Coordinates of C-alpha atoms and ligand atoms in Angstrom, one line a residue:
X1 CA 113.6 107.2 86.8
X2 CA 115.4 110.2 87.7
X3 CA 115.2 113.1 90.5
X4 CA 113.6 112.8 93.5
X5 CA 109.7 113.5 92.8
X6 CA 106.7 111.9 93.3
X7 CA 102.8 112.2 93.3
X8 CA 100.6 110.6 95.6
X9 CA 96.6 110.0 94.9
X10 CA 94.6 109.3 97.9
X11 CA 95.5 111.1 101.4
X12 CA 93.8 108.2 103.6
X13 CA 95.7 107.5 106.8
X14 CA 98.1 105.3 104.0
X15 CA 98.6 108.2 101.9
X16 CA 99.2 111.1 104.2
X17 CA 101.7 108.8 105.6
X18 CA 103.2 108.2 102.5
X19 CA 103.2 112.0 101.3
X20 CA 104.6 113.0 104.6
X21 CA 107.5 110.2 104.1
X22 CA 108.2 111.7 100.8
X23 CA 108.1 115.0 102.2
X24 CA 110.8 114.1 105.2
X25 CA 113.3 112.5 103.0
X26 CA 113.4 115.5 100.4
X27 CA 111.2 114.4 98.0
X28 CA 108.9 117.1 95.3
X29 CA 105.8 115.9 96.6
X30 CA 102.2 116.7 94.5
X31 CA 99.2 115.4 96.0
X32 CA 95.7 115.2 95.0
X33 CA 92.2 114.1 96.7
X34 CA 89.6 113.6 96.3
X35 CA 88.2 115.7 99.3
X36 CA 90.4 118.0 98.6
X37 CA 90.9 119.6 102.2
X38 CA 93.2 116.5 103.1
X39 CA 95.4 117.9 101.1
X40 CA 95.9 121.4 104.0
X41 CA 98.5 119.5 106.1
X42 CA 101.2 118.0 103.4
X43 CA 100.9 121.7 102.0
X44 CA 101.7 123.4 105.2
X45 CA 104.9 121.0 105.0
X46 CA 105.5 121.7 101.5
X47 CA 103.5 119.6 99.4
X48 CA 101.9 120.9 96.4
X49 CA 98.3 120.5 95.6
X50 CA 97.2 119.7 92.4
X51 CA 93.9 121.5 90.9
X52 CA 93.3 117.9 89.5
X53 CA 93.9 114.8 88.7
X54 CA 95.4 115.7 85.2
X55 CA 97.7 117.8 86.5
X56 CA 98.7 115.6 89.5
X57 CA 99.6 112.9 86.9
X58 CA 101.8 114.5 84.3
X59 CA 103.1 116.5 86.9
X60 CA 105.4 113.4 87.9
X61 CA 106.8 109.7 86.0
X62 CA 106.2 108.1 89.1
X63 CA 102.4 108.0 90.9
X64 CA 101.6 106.5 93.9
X65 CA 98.0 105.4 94.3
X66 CA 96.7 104.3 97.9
X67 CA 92.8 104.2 97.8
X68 CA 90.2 102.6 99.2
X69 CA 90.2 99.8 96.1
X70 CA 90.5 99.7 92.5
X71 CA 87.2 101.2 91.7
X72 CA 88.2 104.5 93.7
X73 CA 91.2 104.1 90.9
X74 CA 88.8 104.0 87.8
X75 CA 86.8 107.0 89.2
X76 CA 90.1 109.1 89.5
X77 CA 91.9 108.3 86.4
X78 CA 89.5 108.5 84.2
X79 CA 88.9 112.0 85.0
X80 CA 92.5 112.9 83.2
X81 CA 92.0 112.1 79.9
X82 CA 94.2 108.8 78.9
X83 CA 97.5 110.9 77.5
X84 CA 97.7 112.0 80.6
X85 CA 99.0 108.1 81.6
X86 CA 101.2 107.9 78.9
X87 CA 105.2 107.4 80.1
X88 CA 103.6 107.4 84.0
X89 CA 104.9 104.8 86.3
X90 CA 101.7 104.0 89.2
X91 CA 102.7 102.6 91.7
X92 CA 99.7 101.1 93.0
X93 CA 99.4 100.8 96.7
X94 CA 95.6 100.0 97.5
X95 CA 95.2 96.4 98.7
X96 CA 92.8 94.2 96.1
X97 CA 92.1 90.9 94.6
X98 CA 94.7 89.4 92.5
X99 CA 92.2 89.7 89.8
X100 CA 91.3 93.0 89.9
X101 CA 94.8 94.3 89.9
X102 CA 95.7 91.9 86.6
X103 CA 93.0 93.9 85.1
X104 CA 94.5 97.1 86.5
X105 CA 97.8 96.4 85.2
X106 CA 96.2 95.6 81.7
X107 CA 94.0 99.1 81.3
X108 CA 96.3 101.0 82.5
X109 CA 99.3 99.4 79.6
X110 CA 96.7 99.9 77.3
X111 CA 96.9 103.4 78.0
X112 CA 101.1 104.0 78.0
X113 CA 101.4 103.4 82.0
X114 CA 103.0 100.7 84.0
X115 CA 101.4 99.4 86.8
X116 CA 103.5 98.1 89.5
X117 CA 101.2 96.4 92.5
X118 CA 101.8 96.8 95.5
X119 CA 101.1 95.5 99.1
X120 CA 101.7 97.3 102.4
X121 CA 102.5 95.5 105.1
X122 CA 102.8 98.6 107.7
X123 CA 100.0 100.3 109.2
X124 CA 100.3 104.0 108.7
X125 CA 102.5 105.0 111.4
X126 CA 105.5 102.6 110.3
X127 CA 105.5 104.3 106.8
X128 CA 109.3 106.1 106.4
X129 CA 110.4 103.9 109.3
X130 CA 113.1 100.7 108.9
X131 CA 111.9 97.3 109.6
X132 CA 108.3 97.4 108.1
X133 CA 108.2 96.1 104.1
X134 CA 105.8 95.7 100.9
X135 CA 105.5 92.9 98.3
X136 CA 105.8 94.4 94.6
X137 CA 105.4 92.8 91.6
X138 CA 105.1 93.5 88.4
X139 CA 107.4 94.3 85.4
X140 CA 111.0 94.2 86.8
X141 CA 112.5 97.0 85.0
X142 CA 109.9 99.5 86.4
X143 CA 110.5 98.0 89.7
X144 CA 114.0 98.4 89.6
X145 CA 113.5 102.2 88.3
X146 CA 111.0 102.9 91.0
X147 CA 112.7 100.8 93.7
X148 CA 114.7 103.8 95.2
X149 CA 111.8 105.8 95.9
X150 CA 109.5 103.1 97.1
X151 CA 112.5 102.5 99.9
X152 CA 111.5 105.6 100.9
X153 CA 108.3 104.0 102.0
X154 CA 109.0 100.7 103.3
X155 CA 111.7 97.8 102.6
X156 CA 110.3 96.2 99.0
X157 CA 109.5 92.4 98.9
X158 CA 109.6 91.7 94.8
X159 CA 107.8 88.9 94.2
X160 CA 107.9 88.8 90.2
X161 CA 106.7 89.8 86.9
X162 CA 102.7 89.2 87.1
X163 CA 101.0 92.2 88.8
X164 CA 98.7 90.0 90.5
X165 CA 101.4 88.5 92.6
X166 CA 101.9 90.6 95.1
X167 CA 98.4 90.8 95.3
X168 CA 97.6 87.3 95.9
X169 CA 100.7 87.2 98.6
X170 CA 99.1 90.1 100.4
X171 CA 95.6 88.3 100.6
X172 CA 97.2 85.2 101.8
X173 CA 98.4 87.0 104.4
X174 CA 95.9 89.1 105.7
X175 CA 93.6 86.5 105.9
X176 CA 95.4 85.3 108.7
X177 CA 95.8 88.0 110.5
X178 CA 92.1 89.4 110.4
X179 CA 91.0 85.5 111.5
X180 CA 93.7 85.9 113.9
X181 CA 92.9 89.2 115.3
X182 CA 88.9 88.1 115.3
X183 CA 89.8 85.7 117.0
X184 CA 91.8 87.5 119.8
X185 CA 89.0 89.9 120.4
X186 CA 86.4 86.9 120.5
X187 CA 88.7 85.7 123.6
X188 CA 89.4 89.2 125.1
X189 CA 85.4 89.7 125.2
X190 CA 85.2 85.7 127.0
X191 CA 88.1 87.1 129.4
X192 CA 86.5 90.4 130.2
X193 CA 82.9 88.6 130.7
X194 CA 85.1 86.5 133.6
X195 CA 86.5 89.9 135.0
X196 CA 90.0 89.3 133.6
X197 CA 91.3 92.4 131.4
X198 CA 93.6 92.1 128.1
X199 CA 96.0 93.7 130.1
X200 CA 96.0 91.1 132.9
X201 CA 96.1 88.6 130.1
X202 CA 99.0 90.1 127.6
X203 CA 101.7 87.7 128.6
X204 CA 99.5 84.7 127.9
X205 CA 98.0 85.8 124.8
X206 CA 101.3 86.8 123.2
X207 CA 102.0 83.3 124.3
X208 CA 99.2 81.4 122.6
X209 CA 99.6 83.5 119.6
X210 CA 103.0 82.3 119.4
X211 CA 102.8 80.1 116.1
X212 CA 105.8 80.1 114.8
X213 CA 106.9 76.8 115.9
X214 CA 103.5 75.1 114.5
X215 CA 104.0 76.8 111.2
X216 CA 107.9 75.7 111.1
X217 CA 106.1 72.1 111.6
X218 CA 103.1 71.9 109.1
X219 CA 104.2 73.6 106.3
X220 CA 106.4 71.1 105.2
X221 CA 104.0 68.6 106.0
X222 CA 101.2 70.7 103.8
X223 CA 103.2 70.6 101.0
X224 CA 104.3 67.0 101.3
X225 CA 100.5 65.9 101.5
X226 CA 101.2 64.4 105.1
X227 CA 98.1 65.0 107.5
X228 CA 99.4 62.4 109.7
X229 CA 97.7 62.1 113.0
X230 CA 100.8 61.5 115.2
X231 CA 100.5 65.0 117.0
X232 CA 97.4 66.5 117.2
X233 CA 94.0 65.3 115.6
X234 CA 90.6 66.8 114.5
X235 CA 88.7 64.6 116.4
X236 CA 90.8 66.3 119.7
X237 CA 90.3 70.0 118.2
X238 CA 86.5 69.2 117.9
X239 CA 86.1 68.0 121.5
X240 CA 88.6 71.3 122.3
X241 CA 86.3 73.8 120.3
X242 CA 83.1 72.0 121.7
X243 CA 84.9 73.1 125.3
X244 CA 85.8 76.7 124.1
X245 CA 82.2 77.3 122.7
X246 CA 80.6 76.2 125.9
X247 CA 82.7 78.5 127.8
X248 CA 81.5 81.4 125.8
X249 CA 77.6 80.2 126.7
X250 CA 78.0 79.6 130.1
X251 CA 80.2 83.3 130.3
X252 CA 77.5 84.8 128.0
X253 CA 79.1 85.7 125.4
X254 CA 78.5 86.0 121.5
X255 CA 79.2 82.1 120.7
X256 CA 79.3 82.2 116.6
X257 CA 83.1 82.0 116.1
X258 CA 83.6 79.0 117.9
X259 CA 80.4 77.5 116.2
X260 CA 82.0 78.3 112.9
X261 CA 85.4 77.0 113.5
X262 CA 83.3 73.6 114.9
X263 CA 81.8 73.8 112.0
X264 CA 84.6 74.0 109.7
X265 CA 86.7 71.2 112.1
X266 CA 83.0 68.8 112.0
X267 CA 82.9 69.0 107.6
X268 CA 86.6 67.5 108.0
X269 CA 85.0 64.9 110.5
X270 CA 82.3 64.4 107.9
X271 CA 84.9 64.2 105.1
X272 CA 86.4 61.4 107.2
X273 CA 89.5 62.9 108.8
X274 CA 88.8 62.5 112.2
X275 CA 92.3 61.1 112.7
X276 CA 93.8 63.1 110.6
X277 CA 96.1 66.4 111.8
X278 CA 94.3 69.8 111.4
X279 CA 96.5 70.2 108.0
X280 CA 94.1 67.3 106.2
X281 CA 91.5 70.4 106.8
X282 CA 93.8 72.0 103.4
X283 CA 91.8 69.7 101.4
X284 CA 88.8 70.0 103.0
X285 CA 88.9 73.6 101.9
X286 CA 90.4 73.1 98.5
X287 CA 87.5 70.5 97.6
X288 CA 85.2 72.9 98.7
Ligands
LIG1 P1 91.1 104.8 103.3 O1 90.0 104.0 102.7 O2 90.9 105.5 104.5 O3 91.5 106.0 102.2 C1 91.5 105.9 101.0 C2 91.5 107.0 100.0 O4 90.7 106.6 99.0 C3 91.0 108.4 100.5 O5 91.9 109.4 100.0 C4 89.6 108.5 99.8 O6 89.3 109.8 99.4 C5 89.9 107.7 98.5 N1 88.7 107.2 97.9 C6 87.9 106.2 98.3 N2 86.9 106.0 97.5 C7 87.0 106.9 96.5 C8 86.3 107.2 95.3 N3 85.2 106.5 95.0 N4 86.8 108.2 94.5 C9 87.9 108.9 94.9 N5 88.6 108.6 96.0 C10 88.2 107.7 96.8 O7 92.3 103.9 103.2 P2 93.8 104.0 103.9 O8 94.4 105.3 103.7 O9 93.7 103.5 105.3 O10 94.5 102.9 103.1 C11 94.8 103.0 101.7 C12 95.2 101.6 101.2 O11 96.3 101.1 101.9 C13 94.0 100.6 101.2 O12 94.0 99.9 100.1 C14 94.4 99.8 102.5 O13 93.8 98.5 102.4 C15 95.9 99.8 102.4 N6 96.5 99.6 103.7 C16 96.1 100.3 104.8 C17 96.6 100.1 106.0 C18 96.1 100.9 107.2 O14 96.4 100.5 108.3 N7 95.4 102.0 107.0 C19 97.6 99.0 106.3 C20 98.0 98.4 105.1 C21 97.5 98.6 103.8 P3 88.5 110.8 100.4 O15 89.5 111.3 101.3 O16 87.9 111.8 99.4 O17 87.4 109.9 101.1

């Protein structure tokens, strides 16, 4: 891939960010929405529009998608008619299921045009800026064609050949942090019930969510099938959740996460891991 030119479909908060990066580091920039006044902006900074979709993709090898999901994708592309894929390199940037983007991958080849998935792990505002990064995967050589211009958006994270790799590692992850994040709110709302703010809080929440040196110590044991109950047990985190969803009654406060992490914690009591560590809840789930 030569030059430095690019087009970017979908000006969400993503894309605009991305456009804008491209725009900063000297990049040809085409853009096209579908609302198309999102568009004003990027072309006040030099960005050119394209009248559609057509024209936005054979106006550049390399397209960058960030959308919604992949049936935002379907509805744009299939507006051009399929020559206009042919030779295109699309970066696809909107988060989805592993499954969705193996199929992406798959129409899109059938039509001349390389997928390579993408997953951003930067909100908007860290776009163009060092220290935030994506996983990619997909075919290598396309990568390693593209992989110049993607550092334009974020350090890249290749994970390998099957698009639906970087996919699945994205969904791994952000599973995490949206339980994690629910779960900080659920506690900010039982601290503000007891008149303590977040701010008043901040030092001991970044503590508790501190994880590092749990995950450091399970995941070896996960993968080593040891759910040992030398440390911690679930019969202890049930009595400890019982505590935590009591102390949302009593405050007043919405009690249904804590009832559905008891609930969770009570099917691997059920299941008979009482004495187990919380890790023997990994094949709780997997039976499941
Ligand atoms: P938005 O959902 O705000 O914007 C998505 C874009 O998709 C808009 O340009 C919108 O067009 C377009 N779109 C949606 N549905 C359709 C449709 N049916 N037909 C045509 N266009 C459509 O997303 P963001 O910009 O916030 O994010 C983009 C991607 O990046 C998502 O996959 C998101 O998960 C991912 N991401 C976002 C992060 C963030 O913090 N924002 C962080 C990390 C990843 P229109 O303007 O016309 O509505």
């Amino acid at each position: 891939m030569t030059g430095k030119n690019v087009t970017v479909i979908g000006l969400g908060p993503m894309g605009q960010a991305m456009a804008r990066a491209y725009l900063n580091a000297g990049y040809d920039v085409t853009v096209w929405n579908r609302t198309a006044s999102r568009a004003d902006d990027l072309v006040a900074l030099g960005a050119k529009a394209a009248d559609n979709v057509e024209a936005a993709l054979t106006a550049n090898e390399l397209v960058v998608l960030s959308l919604t999901d992949y049936a935002a994708m379907y509805s744009i592309l299939t507006q051009a008619p399929a020559s206009a894929l042919a030779g295109r390199t699309i970066a696809n940037l909107t988060s989805e299921t592993p499954k969705n983007a193996r199929e992406a991958a798959a129409w899109l080849a059938d039509r001349g045009a390389t997928q390579i998935t993408g997953g951003v792990l930067s909100p908007p505002p860290g776009i163009g800026r060092p220290g935030m990064s994506t996983y990619y995967s997909g075919p290598r050589d396309a990568f390693e064609a593209a992989r110049s211009a993607l550092e334009v958006l974020t350090g890249t994270d290749y994970l390998g050949e099957d698009p639906g790799l970087a996919a699945l590692y994205y969904q791994i992850g952000i599973g995490m942090f949206w339980t994690g994040l629910v779960g900080y709110v659920h506690s900010m709302a039982l601290a503000q019930a007891n008149g303590i703010s977040a701010t008043r809080f901040l030092p001991n929440a970044l503590s508790n969510m501190s994880f590092g040196y749990f995950l450091e110590f399970y995941a070896p044991r996960i993968d080593a099938g040891d759910h040992r109950g030398d440390v911690e047990r679930v019969s202890m985190a049930v009595a400890s959740v019982e505590h935590v969803l009591r102390t949302a009654e009593d405050s007043g406060v919405d009690s249904r996460l804590p009832a559905a992490v008891l609930d969770i914690l009570r099917g691997g009591v059920r299941d008979g891991r009482a004495a187990d560590s919380l890790t023997a809840l990994v094949e709780v789930f997997r039976k499941s």
